GROMACS .gro file of C-alpha atoms in nm:
model
  334
    1MET     CA    1   9.448   7.024  13.099
    2VAL     CA    2   9.092   6.740  13.286
    3GLY     CA    3   9.406   6.566  13.501
    4TRP     CA    4   9.741   6.388  13.535
    5ASP     CA    5   9.915   6.077  13.493
    6ASN     CA    6  10.229   6.045  13.800
    7LEU     CA    7  10.282   5.768  13.686
    8SER     CA    8  10.347   5.874  13.266
    9ASP     CA    9  10.429   6.180  13.308
   10GLN     CA   10  10.136   6.365  13.089
   11PRO     CA   11   9.818   6.448  13.113
   12LEU     CA   12   9.494   6.213  13.095
   13HIS     CA   13   9.338   6.091  12.827
   14ILE     CA   14   8.994   6.282  12.755
   15ARG     CA   15   8.708   6.101  12.701
   16ASP     CA   16   8.440   6.328  12.709
   17LYS     CA   17   8.397   6.374  12.310
   18LYS     CA   18   8.086   6.581  12.303
   19TYR     CA   19   8.356   6.829  12.562
   20LYS     CA   20   8.591   6.800  12.267
   21ARG     CA   21   8.378   6.876  12.042
   22SER     CA   22   8.231   7.263  12.204
   23ILE     CA   23   8.541   7.390  12.213
   24ARG     CA   24   8.697   7.300  11.920
   25LYS     CA   25   8.325   7.535  11.754
   26LYS     CA   26   8.525   7.818  11.881
   27TYR     CA   27   8.682   7.913  11.577
   28PRO     CA   28   8.473   7.695  11.328
   29ALA     CA   29   8.727   7.844  11.102
   30ASP     CA   30   9.053   7.790  11.191
   31ILE     CA   31   8.976   7.472  11.051
   32ILE     CA   32   8.913   7.536  10.690
   33ILE     CA   33   9.255   7.779  10.685
   34SER     CA   34   9.446   7.548  10.815
   35ALA     CA   35   9.355   7.376  10.525
   36LEU     CA   36   9.350   7.645  10.365
   37THR     CA   37   9.704   7.717  10.461
   38ILE     CA   38   9.818   7.386  10.404
   39ILE     CA   39   9.733   7.333  10.059
   40LEU     CA   40   9.859   7.615   9.929
   41ILE     CA   41  10.257   7.632  10.160
   42TYR     CA   42  10.346   7.265  10.192
   43PRO     CA   43  10.412   7.191   9.814
   44ILE     CA   44  10.666   7.509   9.841
   45ILE     CA   45  10.796   7.328  10.149
   46PHE     CA   46  10.810   7.021   9.965
   47ILE     CA   47  11.021   7.117   9.721
   48ARG     CA   48  11.246   7.305   9.885
   49TRP     CA   49  11.306   6.895  10.117
   50LEU     CA   50  11.410   6.827   9.745
   51PHE     CA   51  11.700   7.094   9.660
   52GLY     CA   52  11.822   6.928   9.992
   53PHE     CA   53  12.088   7.179  10.220
   54LYS     CA   54  12.451   7.224  10.273
   55LYS     CA   55  12.641   7.105  10.623
   56ASN     CA   56  12.564   7.409  10.824
   57PRO     CA   57  12.990   7.569  10.849
   58ASP     CA   58  12.940   7.650  11.160
   59PHE     CA   59  12.778   7.300  11.317
   60SER     CA   60  12.946   7.226  11.657
   61PRO     CA   61  12.721   6.866  11.828
   62LYS     CA   62  12.898   7.056  12.174
   63ASN     CA   63  12.570   7.198  12.251
   64ILE     CA   64  12.311   6.850  12.094
   65PHE     CA   65  12.259   6.644  12.407
   66GLY     CA   66  11.999   6.780  12.675
   67MET     CA   67  11.862   6.607  12.921
   68SER     CA   68  11.468   6.700  13.079
   69VAL     CA   69  11.433   6.733  13.484
   70ASN     CA   70  11.116   6.757  13.640
   71VAL     CA   71  11.091   6.970  14.021
   72ASP     CA   72  10.889   6.621  14.146
   73LYS     CA   73  11.115   6.304  14.041
   74GLU     CA   74  11.193   6.103  14.412
   75PRO     CA   75  11.447   6.086  14.463
   76LYS     CA   76  11.526   6.429  14.408
   77ILE     CA   77  11.692   6.479  14.109
   78SER     CA   78  12.109   6.594  14.205
   79PRO     CA   79  12.249   6.807  13.946
   80GLU     CA   80  12.578   6.571  14.043
   81LEU     CA   81  12.376   6.303  13.868
   82ILE     CA   82  12.385   6.536  13.544
   83ASN     CA   83  12.715   6.590  13.603
   84GLU     CA   84  12.801   6.299  13.600
   85LEU     CA   85  12.678   6.263  13.275
   86GLY     CA   86  12.856   6.487  13.141
   87VAL     CA   87  12.563   6.724  13.014
   88GLU     CA   88  12.493   7.133  13.037
   89GLU     CA   89  12.182   7.142  12.810
   90ILE     CA   90  11.874   7.080  13.075
   91LEU     CA   91  11.512   7.141  13.054
   92ILE     CA   92  11.280   7.155  13.315
   93ARG     CA   93  10.802   7.235  13.321
   94ILE     CA   94  10.639   7.514  13.463
   95PRO     CA   95  10.333   7.500  13.461
   96LEU     CA   96  10.112   7.731  13.464
   97ASN     CA   97   9.905   7.592  13.654
   98ASP     CA   98  10.092   7.534  13.963
   99ILE     CA   99  10.216   7.924  13.982
  100LYS     CA  100  10.157   7.956  14.329
  101ASN     CA  101  10.486   7.750  14.366
  102ILE     CA  102  10.726   7.917  14.128
  103SER     CA  103  10.994   7.960  14.400
  104LYS     CA  104  10.959   7.563  14.438
  105TYR     CA  105  11.061   7.575  14.048
  106ALA     CA  106  11.299   7.893  14.099
  107ASN     CA  107  11.521   7.672  14.386
  108PHE     CA  108  11.527   7.362  14.201
  109ALA     CA  109  11.650   7.648  13.886
  110LYS     CA  110  11.890   7.776  14.052
  111SER     CA  111  12.092   7.409  14.163
  112PHE     CA  112  12.177   7.440  13.883
  113GLN     CA  113  12.265   7.768  13.713
  114ASN     CA  114  12.667   7.653  13.623
  115LYS     CA  115  12.407   7.436  13.296
  116ASN     CA  116  12.228   7.582  12.994
  117ILE     CA  117  11.834   7.656  13.114
  118MET     CA  118  11.532   7.622  12.931
  119PHE     CA  119  11.248   7.638  13.039
  120ASN     CA  120  10.904   7.474  12.930
  121VAL     CA  121  10.586   7.594  13.034
  122ILE     CA  122  10.303   7.442  13.010
  123GLN     CA  123   9.968   7.500  12.939
  124ASN     CA  124   9.611   7.492  13.073
  125ARG     CA  125   9.232   7.589  12.932
  126ALA     CA  126   9.232   7.843  13.197
  127HIS     CA  127   9.503   7.970  13.113
  128ILE     CA  128   9.443   8.004  12.753
  129ASP     CA  129   9.008   8.075  12.813
  130ASP     CA  130   9.140   8.361  13.077
  131LYS     CA  131   9.330   8.646  12.873
  132ALA     CA  132   9.378   8.856  13.196
  133LEU     CA  133   9.486   8.508  13.363
  134LEU     CA  134   9.787   8.481  13.155
  135GLU     CA  135   9.915   8.821  13.130
  136LYS     CA  136   9.921   8.799  13.507
  137ASP     CA  137  10.139   8.459  13.587
  138ILE     CA  138  10.357   8.451  13.335
  139THR     CA  139  10.518   8.826  13.406
  140ILE     CA  140  10.464   8.596  13.798
  141LEU     CA  141  10.735   8.350  13.557
  142PHE     CA  142  10.988   8.590  13.387
  143ASP     CA  143  11.039   8.768  13.648
  144THR     CA  144  11.053   8.456  13.950
  145LEU     CA  145  11.252   8.251  13.663
  146SER     CA  146  11.446   8.481  13.399
  147LYS     CA  147  11.787   8.578  13.632
  148TYR     CA  148  11.859   8.188  13.602
  149SER     CA  149  11.747   8.180  13.175
  150ASN     CA  150  11.603   8.381  12.894
  151ARG     CA  151  11.471   8.115  12.674
  152PHE     CA  152  11.096   8.011  12.718
  153GLN     CA  153  10.958   7.735  12.537
  154ILE     CA  154  10.616   7.840  12.502
  155GLY     CA  155  10.333   7.612  12.479
  156ASN     CA  156  10.389   7.174  12.504
  157ALA     CA  157  10.199   6.926  12.259
  158ILE     CA  158  10.026   7.177  12.115
  159ASN     CA  159   9.824   6.951  11.878
  160ARG     CA  160   9.700   6.733  12.160
  161ILE     CA  161   9.348   6.849  12.312
  162LYS     CA  162   9.481   6.658  12.632
  163TRP     CA  163   9.789   6.979  12.674
  164GLY     CA  164   9.489   7.191  12.654
  165PHE     CA  165   9.480   7.312  12.299
  166ALA     CA  166   9.229   7.246  12.108
  167LEU     CA  167   9.371   7.473  11.721
  168PRO     CA  168   9.645   7.630  11.604
  169LYS     CA  169   9.428   7.961  11.697
  170GLU     CA  170   9.495   7.925  12.025
  171TYR     CA  171   9.784   7.904  12.035
  172LEU     CA  172   9.879   8.171  11.821
  173LEU     CA  173   9.642   8.407  12.034
  174PHE     CA  174   9.899   8.256  12.346
  175PHE     CA  175  10.117   8.251  12.276
  176LYS     CA  176  10.054   8.633  12.039
  177THR     CA  177   9.976   8.717  12.437
  178VAL     CA  178  10.252   8.569  12.618
  179GLN     CA  179  10.502   8.746  12.370
  180LYS     CA  180  10.323   9.067  12.423
  181ILE     CA  181  10.409   9.073  12.838
  182ARG     CA  182  10.796   9.058  12.681
  183ASP     CA  183  10.808   9.296  12.419
  184LYS     CA  184  10.649   9.570  12.707
  185ASN     CA  185  10.844   9.383  13.049
  186PHE     CA  186  11.142   9.180  12.952
  187PRO     CA  187  11.276   9.205  12.654
  188GLN     CA  188  11.605   8.948  12.650
  189ILE     CA  189  11.390   8.646  12.693
  190LYS     CA  190  11.395   8.394  12.462
  191LEU     CA  191  11.011   8.288  12.317
  192ILE     CA  192  11.075   7.930  12.145
  193GLY     CA  193  10.849   7.695  11.992
  194PRO     CA  194  10.551   7.591  11.913
  195SER     CA  195  10.604   7.272  12.028
  196VAL     CA  196  10.464   7.015  11.780
  197ILE     CA  197  10.471   6.696  11.887
  198ASP     CA  198  10.577   6.349  11.649
  199PHE     CA  199  10.568   6.398  11.263
  200GLU     CA  200  10.276   6.632  11.248
  201TYR     CA  201  10.453   6.938  11.047
  202HIS     CA  202  10.078   6.986  10.914
  203VAL     CA  203  10.019   7.210  11.265
  204THR     CA  204  10.395   7.312  11.249
  205ILE     CA  205  10.338   7.513  10.911
  206ARG     CA  206  10.005   7.671  11.039
  207ALA     CA  207  10.185   7.851  11.381
  208LEU     CA  208  10.518   7.951  11.168
  209PHE     CA  209  10.347   8.022  10.799
  210ASN     CA  210   9.952   8.323  10.922
  211PHE     CA  211   9.846   8.663  10.994
  212PHE     CA  212   9.950   8.682  11.338
  213ASN     CA  213  10.199   9.026  11.468
  214ILE     CA  214  10.476   8.720  11.624
  215LYS     CA  215  10.758   8.563  11.612
  216TYR     CA  216  10.947   8.283  11.788
  217ASP     CA  217  11.259   8.327  11.863
  218GLY     CA  218  11.378   7.966  11.760
  219LEU     CA  219  11.199   7.667  11.670
  220SER     CA  220  11.057   7.392  11.800
  221SER     CA  221  10.964   7.026  11.836
  222LEU     CA  222  10.902   6.662  12.020
  223LEU     CA  223  11.043   6.440  11.669
  224TYR     CA  224  10.964   6.171  11.863
  225VAL     CA  225  10.977   5.816  11.621
  226ASP     CA  226  10.875   5.554  11.859
  227ARG     CA  227  10.585   5.375  11.657
  228ARG     CA  228  10.796   5.319  11.387
  229GLY     CA  229  11.102   5.153  11.578
  230ALA     CA  230  11.449   5.215  11.410
  231PRO     CA  231  11.486   5.579  11.438
  232GLU     CA  232  11.594   5.415  11.016
  233ASN     CA  233  11.312   5.374  10.924
  234LYS     CA  234  11.009   5.537  10.701
  235GLN     CA  235  10.722   5.630  10.754
  236MET     CA  236  10.566   5.729  10.458
  237ILE     CA  237  10.926   5.854  10.255
  238PHE     CA  238  11.055   6.016  10.562
  239SER     CA  239  11.289   5.813  10.832
  240LEU     CA  240  11.414   6.023  11.052
  241ILE     CA  241  11.691   6.236  10.911
  242GLU     CA  242  11.379   6.305  10.640
  243LYS     CA  243  11.220   6.426  10.862
  244ILE     CA  244  11.462   6.642  10.979
  245ASN     CA  245  11.507   6.843  10.672
  246LEU     CA  246  11.142   6.886  10.626
  247LEU     CA  247  11.196   7.056  10.898
  248LYS     CA  248  11.466   7.257  10.856
  249SER     CA  249  11.281   7.345  10.527
  250ILE     CA  250  11.027   7.456  10.738
  251ALA     CA  251  11.221   7.659  10.930
  252VAL     CA  252  11.381   7.833  10.686
  253LEU     CA  253  11.058   7.946  10.391
  254SER     CA  254  10.858   8.086  10.741
  255PRO     CA  255  10.863   8.474  10.769
  256LYS     CA  256  10.741   8.389  11.143
  257LEU     CA  257  11.151   8.228  11.282
  258LYS     CA  258  11.402   8.559  11.407
  259SER     CA  259  11.627   8.273  11.426
  260ASN     CA  260  11.730   7.900  11.243
  261ASN     CA  261  11.757   7.745  11.557
  262ILE     CA  262  11.575   7.441  11.585
  263TYR     CA  263  11.534   7.271  11.926
  264ILE     CA  264  11.465   6.857  12.015
  265THR     CA  265  11.251   6.928  12.331
  266GLU     CA  266  11.123   6.579  12.389
  267THR     CA  267  11.254   6.231  12.240
  268ASN     CA  268  11.312   5.860  12.350
  269TRP     CA  269  11.149   5.487  12.334
  270PRO     CA  270  10.890   5.335  12.582
  271ILE     CA  271  11.040   5.002  12.749
  272LYS     CA  272  10.904   4.699  12.769
  273ASN     CA  273  10.781   4.498  13.150
  274THR     CA  274  10.692   4.874  13.295
  275GLY     CA  275  10.362   4.860  13.228
  276LYS     CA  276  10.127   5.176  13.326
  277TYR     CA  277  10.439   5.388  13.393
  278ALA     CA  278  10.437   5.346  12.927
  279PRO     CA  279  10.326   5.697  12.825
  280THR     CA  280  10.259   5.492  12.495
  281SER     CA  281  10.082   5.073  12.486
  282GLY     CA  282  10.308   4.801  12.494
  283HIS     CA  283  10.337   4.779  12.061
  284GLU     CA  284  10.597   5.119  12.046
  285CYS     CA  285  10.825   4.912  12.353
  286VAL     CA  286  11.134   4.879  12.322
  287SER     CA  287  11.439   4.678  12.499
  288GLU     CA  288  11.622   4.899  12.789
  289ASP     CA  289  11.873   4.715  12.474
  290ASP     CA  290  11.722   4.850  12.176
  291TYR     CA  291  11.638   5.144  12.364
  292MET     CA  292  12.004   5.241  12.415
  293ALA     CA  293  12.049   5.151  12.005
  294PHE     CA  294  11.823   5.336  11.900
  295MET     CA  295  11.899   5.658  12.155
  296VAL     CA  296  12.253   5.671  12.061
  297ARG     CA  297  12.181   5.624  11.686
  298TYR     CA  298  11.880   5.911  11.696
  299TYR     CA  299  12.154   6.161  11.808
  300LEU     CA  300  12.404   6.021  11.506
  301LEU     CA  301  12.108   6.052  11.269
  302ALA     CA  302  12.092   6.397  11.383
  303ILE     CA  303  12.411   6.559  11.419
  304SER     CA  304  12.475   6.386  11.036
  305THR     CA  305  12.177   6.718  10.958
  306THR     CA  306  12.363   6.951  11.138
  307HIS     CA  307  12.033   7.085  11.185
  308ILE     CA  308  11.968   7.110  11.521
  309LYS     CA  309  12.084   7.279  11.803
  310THR     CA  310  11.973   7.079  12.130
  311ILE     CA  311  11.803   6.788  12.151
  312TYR     CA  312  11.635   6.724  12.455
  313TRP     CA  313  11.619   6.311  12.572
  314HIS     CA  314  11.274   6.283  12.790
  315GLN     CA  315  11.395   6.215  13.091
  316LEU     CA  316  11.695   6.158  13.369
  317ILE     CA  317  11.423   5.985  13.602
  318ALA     CA  318  11.060   5.812  13.480
  319PRO     CA  319  11.042   5.367  13.498
  320GLY     CA  320  10.853   5.405  13.171
  321TYR     CA  321  11.101   5.611  12.952
  322GLY     CA  322  11.389   5.812  13.202
  323LEU     CA  323  11.779   5.689  13.181
  324ILE     CA  324  11.718   5.622  13.561
  325ASP     CA  325  11.385   5.390  13.681
  326ASN     CA  326  11.274   5.508  14.080
  327ARG     CA  327  11.068   5.281  14.148
  328ASP     CA  328  11.338   5.075  14.447
  329GLY     CA  329  11.568   5.388  14.517
  330ILE     CA  330  11.770   5.493  14.168
  331LYS     CA  331  11.813   5.245  13.855
  332LYS     CA  332  12.065   5.341  13.610
  333ARG     CA  333  11.996   5.240  13.309
  334LYS     CA  334  12.271   5.093  13.002
   0.00000   0.00000   0.00000
């Protein structure tokens, strides 16, 4: 990441094309390997998807409702706001570039000890490039936070260069290093990945079909569908339900998953008339009424598939897309 946009809670766009080209040259063969993987594996996944899936008899919607909460939000997020929603599952971002303030995140997590927490470990270039630094800081992170939860999503939006990773191989090497530390010192911890954003399953396939000595304890996806409008709208032949079923096909066929648990760790719609607080262009922005209806339908459609463990609404406080607008105190949305 080269900079952070505090208004939309995401990295700034990288305008330097020369810089992008330079970091992508680090593993030139990875583009070819990724392409070959897609050519070989995708037809098998697609055929499996065509046959469909029976409903999961063990599925329960009890834990499907999750909420992302950030430590840096003002007014400070309190457990009372989460209790008001009746949500038991929460996700907390932990940026590796803020490891010096790890106690701040620990105290924040401690305030939600009666909830089921997933920590979202956010990467940066320094920790991608420096294996020793990653080993040191992930040890600190696990040692400090594992008393509050054993679930850690490793990486975030790995297919967006502004978030740090230039190529899938960088993420696979990153995950392998984290897994080595986990296996050696923290065997109770569960590692969730690969955290691909949007309907870009070619990256998910590369991350789940490879010869790296890695295993995921669950599959995470930042499955936004806002660019298509309503969740029922199709992208090619895929509506939200078809996208979830295709993700399920990838999960059941991958040799890299210890569990078929699928977590959607981010989704929302950007809201009209919120200016630079909206994380996308104005074209994707919707009214508050549509936002309410689309998110309810997103959850209901996902529940109908019976394949998703938890969907984390991103996020509780954010003027451009959250459940609460904090520009002038606390304004709770519908």
